[in-house]
Coordinates of C-alpha atoms and ligand atoms in Angstrom, one line a residue:
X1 CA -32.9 123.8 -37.5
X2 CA -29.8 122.3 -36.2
X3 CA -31.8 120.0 -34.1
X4 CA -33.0 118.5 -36.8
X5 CA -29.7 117.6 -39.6
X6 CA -27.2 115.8 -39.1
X7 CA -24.2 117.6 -37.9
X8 CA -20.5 117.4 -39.2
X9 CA -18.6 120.3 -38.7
X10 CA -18.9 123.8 -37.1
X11 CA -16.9 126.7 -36.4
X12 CA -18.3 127.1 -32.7
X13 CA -19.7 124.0 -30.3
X14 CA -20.4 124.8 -27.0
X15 CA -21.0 122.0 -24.5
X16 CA -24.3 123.1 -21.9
X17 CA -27.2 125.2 -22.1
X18 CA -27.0 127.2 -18.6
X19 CA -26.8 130.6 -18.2
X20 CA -23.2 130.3 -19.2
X21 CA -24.0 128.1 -23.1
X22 CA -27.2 130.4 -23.9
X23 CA -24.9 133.9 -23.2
X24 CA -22.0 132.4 -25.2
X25 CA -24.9 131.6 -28.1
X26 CA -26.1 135.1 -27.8
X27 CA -23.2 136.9 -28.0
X28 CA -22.0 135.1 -31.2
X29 CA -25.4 135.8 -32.9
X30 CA -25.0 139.0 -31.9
X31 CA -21.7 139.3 -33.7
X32 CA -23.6 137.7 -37.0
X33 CA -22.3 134.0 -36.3
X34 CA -24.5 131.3 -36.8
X35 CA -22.2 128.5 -37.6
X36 CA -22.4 127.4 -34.2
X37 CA -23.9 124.6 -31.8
X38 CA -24.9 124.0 -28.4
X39 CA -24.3 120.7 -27.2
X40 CA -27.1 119.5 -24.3
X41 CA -27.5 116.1 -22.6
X42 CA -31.0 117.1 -21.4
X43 CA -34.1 117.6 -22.7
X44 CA -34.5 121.5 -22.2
X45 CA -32.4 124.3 -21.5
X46 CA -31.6 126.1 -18.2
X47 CA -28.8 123.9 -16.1
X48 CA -29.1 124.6 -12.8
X49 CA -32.4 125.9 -12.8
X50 CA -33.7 122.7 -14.8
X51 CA -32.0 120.1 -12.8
X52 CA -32.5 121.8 -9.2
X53 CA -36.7 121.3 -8.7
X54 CA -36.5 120.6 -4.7
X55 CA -39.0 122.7 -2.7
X56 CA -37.9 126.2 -1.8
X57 CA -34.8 126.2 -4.7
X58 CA -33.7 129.8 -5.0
X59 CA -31.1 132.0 -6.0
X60 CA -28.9 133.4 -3.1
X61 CA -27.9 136.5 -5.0
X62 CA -30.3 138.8 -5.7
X63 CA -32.3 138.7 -9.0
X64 CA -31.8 142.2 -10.1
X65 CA -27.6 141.0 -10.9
X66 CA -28.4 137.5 -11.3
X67 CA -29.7 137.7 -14.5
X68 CA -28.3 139.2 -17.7
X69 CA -27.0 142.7 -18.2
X70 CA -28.6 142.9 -21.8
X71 CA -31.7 141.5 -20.5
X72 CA -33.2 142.9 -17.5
X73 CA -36.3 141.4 -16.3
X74 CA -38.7 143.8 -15.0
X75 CA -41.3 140.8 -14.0
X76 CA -39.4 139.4 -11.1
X77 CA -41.7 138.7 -8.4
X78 CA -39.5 139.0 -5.5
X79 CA -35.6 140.2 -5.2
X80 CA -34.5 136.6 -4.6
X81 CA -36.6 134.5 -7.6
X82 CA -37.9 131.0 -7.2
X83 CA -36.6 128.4 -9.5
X84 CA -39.3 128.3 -11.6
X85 CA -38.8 132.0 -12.6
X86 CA -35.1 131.5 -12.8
X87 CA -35.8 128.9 -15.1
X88 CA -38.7 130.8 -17.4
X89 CA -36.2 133.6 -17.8
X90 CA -33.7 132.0 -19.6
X91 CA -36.0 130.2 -22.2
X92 CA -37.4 133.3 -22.6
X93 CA -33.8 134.8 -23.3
X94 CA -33.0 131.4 -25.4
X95 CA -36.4 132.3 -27.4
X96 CA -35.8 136.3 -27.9
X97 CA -32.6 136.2 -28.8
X98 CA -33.2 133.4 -31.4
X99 CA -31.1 130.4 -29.9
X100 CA -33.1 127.3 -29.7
X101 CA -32.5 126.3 -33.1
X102 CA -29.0 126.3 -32.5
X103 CA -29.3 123.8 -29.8
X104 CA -29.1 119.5 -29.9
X105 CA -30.8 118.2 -27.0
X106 CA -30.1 114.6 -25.6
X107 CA -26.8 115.1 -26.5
X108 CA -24.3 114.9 -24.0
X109 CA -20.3 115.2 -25.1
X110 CA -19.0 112.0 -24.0
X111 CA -15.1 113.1 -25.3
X112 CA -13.3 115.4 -27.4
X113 CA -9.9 115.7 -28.9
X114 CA -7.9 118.0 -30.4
X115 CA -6.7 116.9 -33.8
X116 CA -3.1 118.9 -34.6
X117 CA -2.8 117.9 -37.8
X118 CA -6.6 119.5 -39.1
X119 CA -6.2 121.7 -36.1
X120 CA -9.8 121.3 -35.2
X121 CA -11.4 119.7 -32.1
X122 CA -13.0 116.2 -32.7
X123 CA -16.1 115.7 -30.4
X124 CA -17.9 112.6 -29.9
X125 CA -21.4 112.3 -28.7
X126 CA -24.4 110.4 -27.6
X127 CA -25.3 111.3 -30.8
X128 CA -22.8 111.2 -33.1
X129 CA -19.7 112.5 -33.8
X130 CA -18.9 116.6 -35.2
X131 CA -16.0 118.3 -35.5
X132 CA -15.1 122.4 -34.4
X133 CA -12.8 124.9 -35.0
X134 CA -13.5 126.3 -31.4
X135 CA -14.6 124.0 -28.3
X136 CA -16.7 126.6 -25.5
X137 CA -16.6 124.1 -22.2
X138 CA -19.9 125.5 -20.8
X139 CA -20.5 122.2 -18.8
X140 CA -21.3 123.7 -15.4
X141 CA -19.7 124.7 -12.2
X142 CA -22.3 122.7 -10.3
X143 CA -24.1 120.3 -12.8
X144 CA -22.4 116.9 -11.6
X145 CA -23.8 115.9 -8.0
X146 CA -21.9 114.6 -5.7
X147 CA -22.7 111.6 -3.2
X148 CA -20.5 110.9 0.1
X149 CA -18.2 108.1 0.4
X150 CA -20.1 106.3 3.1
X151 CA -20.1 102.7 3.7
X152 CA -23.2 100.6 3.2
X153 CA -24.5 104.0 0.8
X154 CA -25.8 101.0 -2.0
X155 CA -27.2 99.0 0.7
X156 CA -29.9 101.9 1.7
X157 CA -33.3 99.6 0.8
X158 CA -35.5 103.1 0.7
X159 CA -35.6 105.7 -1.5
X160 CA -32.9 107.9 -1.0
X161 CA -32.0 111.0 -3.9
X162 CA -30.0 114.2 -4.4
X163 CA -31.6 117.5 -4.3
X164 CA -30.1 118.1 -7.3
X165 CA -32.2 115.5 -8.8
X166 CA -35.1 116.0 -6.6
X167 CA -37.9 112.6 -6.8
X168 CA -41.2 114.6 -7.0
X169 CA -42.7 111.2 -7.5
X170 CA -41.7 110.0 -3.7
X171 CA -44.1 111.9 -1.6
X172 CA -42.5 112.3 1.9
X173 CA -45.5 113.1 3.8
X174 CA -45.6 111.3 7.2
X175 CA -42.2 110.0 6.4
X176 CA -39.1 109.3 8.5
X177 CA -36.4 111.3 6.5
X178 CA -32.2 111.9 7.1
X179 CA -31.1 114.6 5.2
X180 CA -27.2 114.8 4.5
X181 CA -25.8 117.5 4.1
X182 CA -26.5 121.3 5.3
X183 CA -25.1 123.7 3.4
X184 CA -27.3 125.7 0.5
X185 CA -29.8 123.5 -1.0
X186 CA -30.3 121.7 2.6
X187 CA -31.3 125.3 4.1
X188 CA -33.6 126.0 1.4
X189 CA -35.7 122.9 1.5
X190 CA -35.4 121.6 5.0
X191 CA -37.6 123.9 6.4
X192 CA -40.2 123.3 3.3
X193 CA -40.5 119.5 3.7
X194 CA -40.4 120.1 8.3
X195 CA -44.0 120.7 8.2
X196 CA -44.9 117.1 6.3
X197 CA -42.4 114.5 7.5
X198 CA -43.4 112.8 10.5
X199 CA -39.0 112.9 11.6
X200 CA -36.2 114.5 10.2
X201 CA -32.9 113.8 11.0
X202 CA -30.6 116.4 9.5
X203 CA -26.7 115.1 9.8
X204 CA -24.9 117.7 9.9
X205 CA -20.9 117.5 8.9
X206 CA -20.2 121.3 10.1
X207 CA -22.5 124.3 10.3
X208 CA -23.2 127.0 8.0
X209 CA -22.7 131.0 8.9
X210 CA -26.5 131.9 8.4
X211 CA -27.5 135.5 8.2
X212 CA -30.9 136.7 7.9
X213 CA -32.3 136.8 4.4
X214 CA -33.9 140.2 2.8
X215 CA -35.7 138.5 0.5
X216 CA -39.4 139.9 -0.3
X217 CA -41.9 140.3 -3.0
X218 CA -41.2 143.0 -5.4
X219 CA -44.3 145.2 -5.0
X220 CA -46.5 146.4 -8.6
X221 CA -45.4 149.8 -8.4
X222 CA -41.5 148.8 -8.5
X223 CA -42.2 146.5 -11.4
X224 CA -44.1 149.0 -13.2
X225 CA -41.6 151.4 -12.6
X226 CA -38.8 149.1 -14.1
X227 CA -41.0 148.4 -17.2
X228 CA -42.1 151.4 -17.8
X229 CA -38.2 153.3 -16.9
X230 CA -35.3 150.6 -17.4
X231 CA -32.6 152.7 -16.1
X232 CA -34.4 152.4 -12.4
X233 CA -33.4 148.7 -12.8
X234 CA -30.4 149.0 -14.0
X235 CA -29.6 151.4 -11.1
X236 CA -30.8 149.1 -8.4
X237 CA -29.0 146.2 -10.4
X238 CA -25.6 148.4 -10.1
X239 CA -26.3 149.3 -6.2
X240 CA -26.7 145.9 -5.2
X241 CA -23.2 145.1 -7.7
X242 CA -21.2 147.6 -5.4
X243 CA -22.5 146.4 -2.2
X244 CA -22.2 142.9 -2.5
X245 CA -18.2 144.3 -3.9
X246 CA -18.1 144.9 -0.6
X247 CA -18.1 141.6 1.2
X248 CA -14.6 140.6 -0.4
X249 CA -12.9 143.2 2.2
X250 CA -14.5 140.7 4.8
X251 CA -12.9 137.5 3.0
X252 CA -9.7 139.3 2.4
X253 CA -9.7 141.0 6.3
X254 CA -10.0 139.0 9.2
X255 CA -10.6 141.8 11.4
X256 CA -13.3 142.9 9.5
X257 CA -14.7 139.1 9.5
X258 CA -14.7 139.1 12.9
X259 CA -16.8 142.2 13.6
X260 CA -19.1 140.9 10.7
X261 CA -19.6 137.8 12.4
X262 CA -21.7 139.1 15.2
X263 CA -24.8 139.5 12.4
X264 CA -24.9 135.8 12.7
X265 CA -24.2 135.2 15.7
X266 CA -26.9 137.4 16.8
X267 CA -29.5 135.8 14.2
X268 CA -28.4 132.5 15.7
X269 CA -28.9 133.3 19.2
X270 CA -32.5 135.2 18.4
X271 CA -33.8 132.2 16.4
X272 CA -32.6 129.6 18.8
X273 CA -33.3 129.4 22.4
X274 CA -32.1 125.9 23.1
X275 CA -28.3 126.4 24.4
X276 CA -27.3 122.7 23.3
X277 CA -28.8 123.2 19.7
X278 CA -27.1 126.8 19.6
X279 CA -23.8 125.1 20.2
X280 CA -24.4 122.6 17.6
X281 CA -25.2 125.0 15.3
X282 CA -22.5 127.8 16.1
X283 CA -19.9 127.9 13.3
X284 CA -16.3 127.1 14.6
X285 CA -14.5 128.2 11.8
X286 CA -14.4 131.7 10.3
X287 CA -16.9 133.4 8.7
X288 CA -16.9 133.0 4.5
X289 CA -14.2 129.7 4.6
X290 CA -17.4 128.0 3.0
X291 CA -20.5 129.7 1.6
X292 CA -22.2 132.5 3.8
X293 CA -26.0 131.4 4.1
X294 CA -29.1 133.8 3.9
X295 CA -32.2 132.3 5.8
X296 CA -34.7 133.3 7.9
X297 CA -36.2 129.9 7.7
X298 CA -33.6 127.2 8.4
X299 CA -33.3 127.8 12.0
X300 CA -37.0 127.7 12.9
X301 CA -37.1 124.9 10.9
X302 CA -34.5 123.0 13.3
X303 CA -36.2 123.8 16.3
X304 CA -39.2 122.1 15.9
X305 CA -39.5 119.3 17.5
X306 CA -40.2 116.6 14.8
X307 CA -36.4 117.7 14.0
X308 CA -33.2 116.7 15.2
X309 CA -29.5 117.9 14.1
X310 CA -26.9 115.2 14.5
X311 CA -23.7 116.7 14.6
X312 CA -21.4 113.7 14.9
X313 CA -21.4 113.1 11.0
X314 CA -22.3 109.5 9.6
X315 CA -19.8 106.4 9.4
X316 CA -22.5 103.9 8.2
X317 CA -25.6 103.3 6.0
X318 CA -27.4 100.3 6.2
X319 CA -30.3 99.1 4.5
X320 CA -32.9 101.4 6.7
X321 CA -31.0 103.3 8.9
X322 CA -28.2 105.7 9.2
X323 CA -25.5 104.9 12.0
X324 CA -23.7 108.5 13.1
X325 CA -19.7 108.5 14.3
X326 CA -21.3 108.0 17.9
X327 CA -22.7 104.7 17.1
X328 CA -26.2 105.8 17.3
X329 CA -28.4 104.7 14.4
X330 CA -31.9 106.5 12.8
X331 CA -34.0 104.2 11.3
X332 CA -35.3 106.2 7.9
X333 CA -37.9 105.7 5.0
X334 CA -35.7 108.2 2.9
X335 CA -32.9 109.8 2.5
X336 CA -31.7 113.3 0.7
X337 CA -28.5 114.0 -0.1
X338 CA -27.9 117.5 0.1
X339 CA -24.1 116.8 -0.5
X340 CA -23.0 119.4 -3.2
X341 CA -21.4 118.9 -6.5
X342 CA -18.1 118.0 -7.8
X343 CA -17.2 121.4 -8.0
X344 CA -13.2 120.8 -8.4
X345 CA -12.9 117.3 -9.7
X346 CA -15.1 118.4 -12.9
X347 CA -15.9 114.7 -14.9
X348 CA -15.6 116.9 -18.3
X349 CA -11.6 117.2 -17.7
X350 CA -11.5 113.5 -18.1
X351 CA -13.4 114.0 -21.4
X352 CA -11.2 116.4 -23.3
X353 CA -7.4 115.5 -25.1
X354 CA -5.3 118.4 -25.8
X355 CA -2.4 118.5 -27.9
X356 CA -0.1 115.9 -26.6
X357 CA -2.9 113.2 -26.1
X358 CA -3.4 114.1 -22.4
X359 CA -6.7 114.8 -20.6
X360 CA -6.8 117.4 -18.7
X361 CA -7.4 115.9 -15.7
X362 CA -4.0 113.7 -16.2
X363 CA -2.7 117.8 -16.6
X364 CA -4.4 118.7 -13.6
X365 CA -3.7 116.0 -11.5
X366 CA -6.6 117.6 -8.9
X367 CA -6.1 121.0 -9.1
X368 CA -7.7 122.6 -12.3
X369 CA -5.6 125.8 -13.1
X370 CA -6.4 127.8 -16.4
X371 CA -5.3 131.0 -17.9
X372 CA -8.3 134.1 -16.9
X373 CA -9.9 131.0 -15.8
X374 CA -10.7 130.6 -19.9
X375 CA -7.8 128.9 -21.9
X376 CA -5.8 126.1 -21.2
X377 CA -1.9 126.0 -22.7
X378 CA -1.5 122.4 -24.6
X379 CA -5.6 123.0 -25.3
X380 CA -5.6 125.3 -28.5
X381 CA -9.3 126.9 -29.2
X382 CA -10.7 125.5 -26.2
X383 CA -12.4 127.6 -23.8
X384 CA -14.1 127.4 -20.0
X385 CA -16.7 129.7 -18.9
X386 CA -17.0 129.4 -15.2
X387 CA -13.9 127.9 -15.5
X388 CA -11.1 127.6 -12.8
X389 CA -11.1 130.0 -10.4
X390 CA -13.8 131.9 -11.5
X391 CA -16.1 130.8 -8.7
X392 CA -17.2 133.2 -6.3
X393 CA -18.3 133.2 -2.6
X394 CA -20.2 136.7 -2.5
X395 CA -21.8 137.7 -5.8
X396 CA -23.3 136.6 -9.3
X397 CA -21.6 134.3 -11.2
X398 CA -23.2 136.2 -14.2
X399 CA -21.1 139.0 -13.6
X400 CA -18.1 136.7 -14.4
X401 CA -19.8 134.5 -17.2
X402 CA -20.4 137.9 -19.4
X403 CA -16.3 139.1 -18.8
X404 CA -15.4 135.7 -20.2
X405 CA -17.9 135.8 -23.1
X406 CA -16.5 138.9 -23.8
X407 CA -13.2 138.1 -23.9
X408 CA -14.0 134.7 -26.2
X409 CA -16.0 136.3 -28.4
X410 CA -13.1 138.9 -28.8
X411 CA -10.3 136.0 -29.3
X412 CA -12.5 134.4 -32.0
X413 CA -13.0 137.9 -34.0
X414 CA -8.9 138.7 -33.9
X415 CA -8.7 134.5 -35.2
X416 CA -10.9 135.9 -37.7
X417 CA -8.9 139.1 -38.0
X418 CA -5.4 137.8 -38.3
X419 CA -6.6 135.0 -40.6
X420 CA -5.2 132.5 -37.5
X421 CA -6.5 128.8 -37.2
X422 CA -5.1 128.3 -33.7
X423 CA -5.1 130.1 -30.3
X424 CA -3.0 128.8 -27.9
X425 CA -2.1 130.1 -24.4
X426 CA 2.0 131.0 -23.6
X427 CA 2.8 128.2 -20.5
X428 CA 4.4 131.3 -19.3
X429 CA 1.4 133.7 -19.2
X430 CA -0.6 131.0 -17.5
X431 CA 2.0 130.0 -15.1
X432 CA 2.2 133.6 -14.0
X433 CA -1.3 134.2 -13.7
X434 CA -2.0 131.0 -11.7
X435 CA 1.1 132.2 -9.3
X436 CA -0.4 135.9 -9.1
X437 CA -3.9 134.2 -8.3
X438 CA -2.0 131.8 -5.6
X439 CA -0.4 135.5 -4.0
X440 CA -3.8 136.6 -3.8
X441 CA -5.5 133.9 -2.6
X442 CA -2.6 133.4 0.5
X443 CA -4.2 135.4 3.0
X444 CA -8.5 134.6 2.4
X445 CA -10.4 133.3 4.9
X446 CA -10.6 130.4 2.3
X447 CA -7.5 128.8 3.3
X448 CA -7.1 130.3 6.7
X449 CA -10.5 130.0 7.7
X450 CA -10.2 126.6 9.2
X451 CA -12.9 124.6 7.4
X452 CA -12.8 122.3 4.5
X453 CA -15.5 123.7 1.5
X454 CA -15.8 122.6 -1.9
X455 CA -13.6 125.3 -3.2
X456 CA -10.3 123.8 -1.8
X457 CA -9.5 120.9 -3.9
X458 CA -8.1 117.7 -3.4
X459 CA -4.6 118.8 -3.0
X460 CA -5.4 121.6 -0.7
X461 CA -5.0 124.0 -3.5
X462 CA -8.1 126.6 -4.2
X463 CA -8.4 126.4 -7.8
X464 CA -12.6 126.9 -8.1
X465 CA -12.4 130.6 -6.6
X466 CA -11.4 133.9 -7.9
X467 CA -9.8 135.8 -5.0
X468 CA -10.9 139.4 -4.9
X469 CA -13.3 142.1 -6.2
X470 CA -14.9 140.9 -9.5
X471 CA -14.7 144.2 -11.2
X472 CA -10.3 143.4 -12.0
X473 CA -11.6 140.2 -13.1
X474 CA -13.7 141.9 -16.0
X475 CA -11.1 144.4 -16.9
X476 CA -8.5 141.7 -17.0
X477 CA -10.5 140.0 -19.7
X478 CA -12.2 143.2 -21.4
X479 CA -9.7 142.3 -24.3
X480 CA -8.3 139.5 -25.9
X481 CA -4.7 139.7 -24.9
X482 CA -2.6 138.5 -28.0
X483 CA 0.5 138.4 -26.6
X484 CA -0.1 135.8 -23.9
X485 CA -0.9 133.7 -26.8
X486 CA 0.5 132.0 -30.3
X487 CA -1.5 132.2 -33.0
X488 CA -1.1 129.7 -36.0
X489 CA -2.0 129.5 -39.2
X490 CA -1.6 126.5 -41.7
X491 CA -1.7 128.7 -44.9
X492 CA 1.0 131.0 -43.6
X493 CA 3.0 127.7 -42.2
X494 CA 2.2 126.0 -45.9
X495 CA 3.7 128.9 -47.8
X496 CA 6.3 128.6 -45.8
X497 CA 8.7 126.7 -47.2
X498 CA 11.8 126.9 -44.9
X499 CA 9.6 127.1 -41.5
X500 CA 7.5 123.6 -42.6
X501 CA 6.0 123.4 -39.2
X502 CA 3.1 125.9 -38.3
X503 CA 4.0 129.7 -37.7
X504 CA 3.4 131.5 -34.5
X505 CA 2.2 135.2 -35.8
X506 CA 1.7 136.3 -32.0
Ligands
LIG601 C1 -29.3 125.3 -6.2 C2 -28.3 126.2 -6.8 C3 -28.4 127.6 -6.5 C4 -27.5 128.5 -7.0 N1 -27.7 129.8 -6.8 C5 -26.8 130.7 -7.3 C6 -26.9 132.1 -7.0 O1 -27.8 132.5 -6.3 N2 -26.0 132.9 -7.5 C7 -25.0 132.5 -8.3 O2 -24.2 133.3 -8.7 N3 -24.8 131.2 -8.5 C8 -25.7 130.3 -8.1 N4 -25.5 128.9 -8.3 C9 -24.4 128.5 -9.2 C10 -25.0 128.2 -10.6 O3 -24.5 127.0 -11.0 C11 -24.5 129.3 -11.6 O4 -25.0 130.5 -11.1 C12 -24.9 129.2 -13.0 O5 -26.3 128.7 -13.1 C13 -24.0 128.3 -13.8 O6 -24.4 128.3 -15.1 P1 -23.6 127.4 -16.2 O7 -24.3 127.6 -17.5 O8 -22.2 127.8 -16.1 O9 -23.8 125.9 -15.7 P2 -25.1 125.1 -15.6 O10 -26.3 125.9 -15.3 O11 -24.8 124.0 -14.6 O12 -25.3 124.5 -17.0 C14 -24.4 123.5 -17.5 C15 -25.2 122.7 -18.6 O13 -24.2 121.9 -19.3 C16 -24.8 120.6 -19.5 N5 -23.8 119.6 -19.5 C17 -22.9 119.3 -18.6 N6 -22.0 118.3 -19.0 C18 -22.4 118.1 -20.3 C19 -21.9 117.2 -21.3 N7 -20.8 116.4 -21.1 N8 -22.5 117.2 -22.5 C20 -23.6 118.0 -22.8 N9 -24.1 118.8 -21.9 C21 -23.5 118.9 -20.6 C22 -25.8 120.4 -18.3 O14 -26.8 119.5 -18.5 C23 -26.3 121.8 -18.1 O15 -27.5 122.1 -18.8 C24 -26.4 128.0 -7.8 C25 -26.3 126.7 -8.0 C26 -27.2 125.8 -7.5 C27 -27.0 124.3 -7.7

């Protein structure tokens, strides 16, 4: 087991154990490669669905297409899963397709640098260093939560935690509670801990666009069925592909966003009587600039009257209360951040040195741009899944994670092929696709919309979303395009006499 020597080199390290590591790691074993490693800081497999335990955690697409297209899951209990399934699912897929002794837990990747000279990537860990021939950055669209900048946010003498680190130990019964924060976690648990907390005060920066939720249990007879027949999945799994396709014409169209907004607006108005808490809660930007929300249980929640929604945002913590931009203050037990991640400003891009000596995020300067969203020019043989602008406001992310496996594990078979040490992406090819992807991204409800969201980065630039239908997105990267690269090779460069320096074969 890997887990269990000491490591020096590999052809393959992949950084993170979420959906995205685990498909990588199958997909290679699948090819016959086992010189590989996964590189986890936790304990166990599953990123997001390991790390995100707070009551009522969910997936927002439904299960049938969030899951693998090699291994459909007949068992799901209803068409949105719970966590816990989520999370069962993928060590059962790290199991069955023979992964876990690939992987090195408590390990986190703490830097990595690409060594010209050996041309191999040099990776330090927790645990020790190892060196690769290939570097998969698997690290995690939303793995790195994110606090707000608030004064006094140290001072807070409670207990106060991030629902992506949810304390299970701090029992909130009869508690006085501020959550921060209202976009997709905050809908899913606010209305689980309402019930128990004796007052919640949910701050709220600007409201979501909530639409009602079609989540329900999957009855016997339809899992039976999908057991028994696997094409009826795979059927449904399609249908619900196409018309979620769909929702990008209401991104891309604001006419279209505009008729679709009256869904919401009418499940606003039926689940909220009130007229000041229905302004409060009515969106006033346009429908899709941040994340569309699916529940049926967030409003109810809000109306009840242990709860109050404090729309003037927060300028102050102190040590047991939570001052709001109006100057009025809540005097809290707890507090949970439901703040989001650091969705743009990824901490790995700090961690990795290409070519030059640079880290990426001294390249970046804020605004992550890749080629396909997978290679990085001045980065040889490094490679993002879910990297940037491969985010998506509409569908599952899966959908995107298997086009770029596909497309990596096809760039490491023509290395292979062509006998080549080094993949590098043209500057040209990824200048012209981030351009193209800026042309596309012009007219989206994203930049026009009129909100801020955590896919418009610090320069105002969107770099964490991919602009249009998914389905270009996986012909785009069904093969390894050569000639946007150069391809090296120190034994072709050695017996090279009169070109010393290495040879581009692309
Ligand atoms: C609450 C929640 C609900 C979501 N629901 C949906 C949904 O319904 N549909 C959808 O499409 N998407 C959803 N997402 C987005 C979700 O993040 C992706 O769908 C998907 O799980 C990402 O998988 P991943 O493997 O790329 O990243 P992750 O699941 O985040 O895994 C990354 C892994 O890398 C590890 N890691 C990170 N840095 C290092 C390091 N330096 N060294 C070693 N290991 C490291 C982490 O510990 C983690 O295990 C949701 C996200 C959240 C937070």
């Amino acid at each position: 087991m890997t887990q269990n020597r000491p490591l020096t080199h590999v052809r393959v390290a992949i950084v993170g154990t979420g959906f995205s590591g685990l498909g990588m790691a199958i997909g290679l074993r699948q090819r016959g490669e086992e010189d590989f490693v996964l590189l986890e800081r936790a304990g166990d497999i599953g990123g997001t669905w390991r790390d995100n335990t707070y009551p009522g955690c969910r997936c927002d697409v439904p299960s049938h297409l969030y899951s693998f297209s090699f291994a459909p899951n007949p068992n799901w209990s209803s068409t949105f899963s719970p966590q816990s399934e989520i999370l069962d699912y993928l060590r059962d897929c790290a199991e069955r397709f023979g992964v876990m002794p690939h992987i090195r837990f408590d390990t986190e990747v703490e830097g990595a640098a690409w060594n010209d000279d050996q041309q191999l990537w040099r990776i330090e860990t927790s645990t020790g260093p190892l060196t690769a021939n290939f570097l998969v950055a698997a690290q995690g669209p939303l793995s790195e939560p994110s606090l707000p900048e608030v004064p006094g946010i140290d001072s807070f003498e409670g207990t106060a935690f991030h629902s992506g680190q949810w304390d299970h130990d701090h029992d909130l019964t009869g508690a006085r509670v501020a959550v921060i924060g209202t976009g997709a976690s905050a809908i899913q648990f606010v209305p689980e801990i309402q019930p128990r907390v004796r007052r919640l005060h949910v701050f709220q920066r600007t409201p979501p666009w909530v639409i009602p939720h079609r989540n329900r249990p999957l009855k016997s007879w339809e899992r039976t069925l999908y057991r028994l027949f696997p094409p009826a999945q795979l059927a449904m799994r399609a249908a619900i592909y196409w018309a979620r396709e769909l929702f990008v014409l209401q991104f891309r169209n604001r006419a279209v966003g505009r008729l679709l907004e009256r869904i919401p607006l009418t499940h606003l108005r039926r689940q909220v009587k009130d007229p000041e808490l229905r302004r409060k809660l009515t969106p006033g930007y346009a429908m899709g600039c941040k994340r569309i929300l699916p529940t049926d249980e967030w409003y109810p929640a809000l109306t009840k009257p242990n709860v109050e929604v404090v729309a003037e945002g927060i300028t102050e913590i102190r040590p047991h209360s939570v001052v709001a931009a109006d100057g009025s203050e809540r005097e809290v037990d707890t507090i949970v951040f439901g703040t989001g991640f650091h969705v743009t400003d990824v901490p790995i891009a700090d961690r990795i040195t290409g070519r030059d000596g640079r880290t990426l995020a001294d390249v970046w300067q804020g605004s992550m741009h890749a080629y396909k969203g997978t290679t990085v020019a001045g980065y040889p043989n490094l490679f993002f899944l879910v990297g940037p602008n491969t985010g998506l406001g509409h569908t599952s992310i899966v959908f995107m994670i298997e086009s770029q496996i596909a497309y990596v594990l096809d760039a490491l078979g023509t290395a292979r092929r062509s006998g080549a040490d080094t993949l590098e992406v043209r500057e040209d090819a990824q200048s012209a696709y981030n351009a193209e992807l800026d042309r596309m991204t012009n007219d989206t409800v994203w930049v026009s919309g009129g909100c801020t969201s955590y896919y418009i980065d610090r320069n105002g630039h969107n770099s964490a979303l991919w602009p249009t239908f998914t389905w270009p997105f996986r012909r785009r990267l069904r093969e390894f395009d050569r000639a946007a690269y150069v391809l090296r090779s120190r034994a072709r460069a050695a017996a090279d006499e009169r070109e010393p320096a290495a040879v581009a074969t692309a």
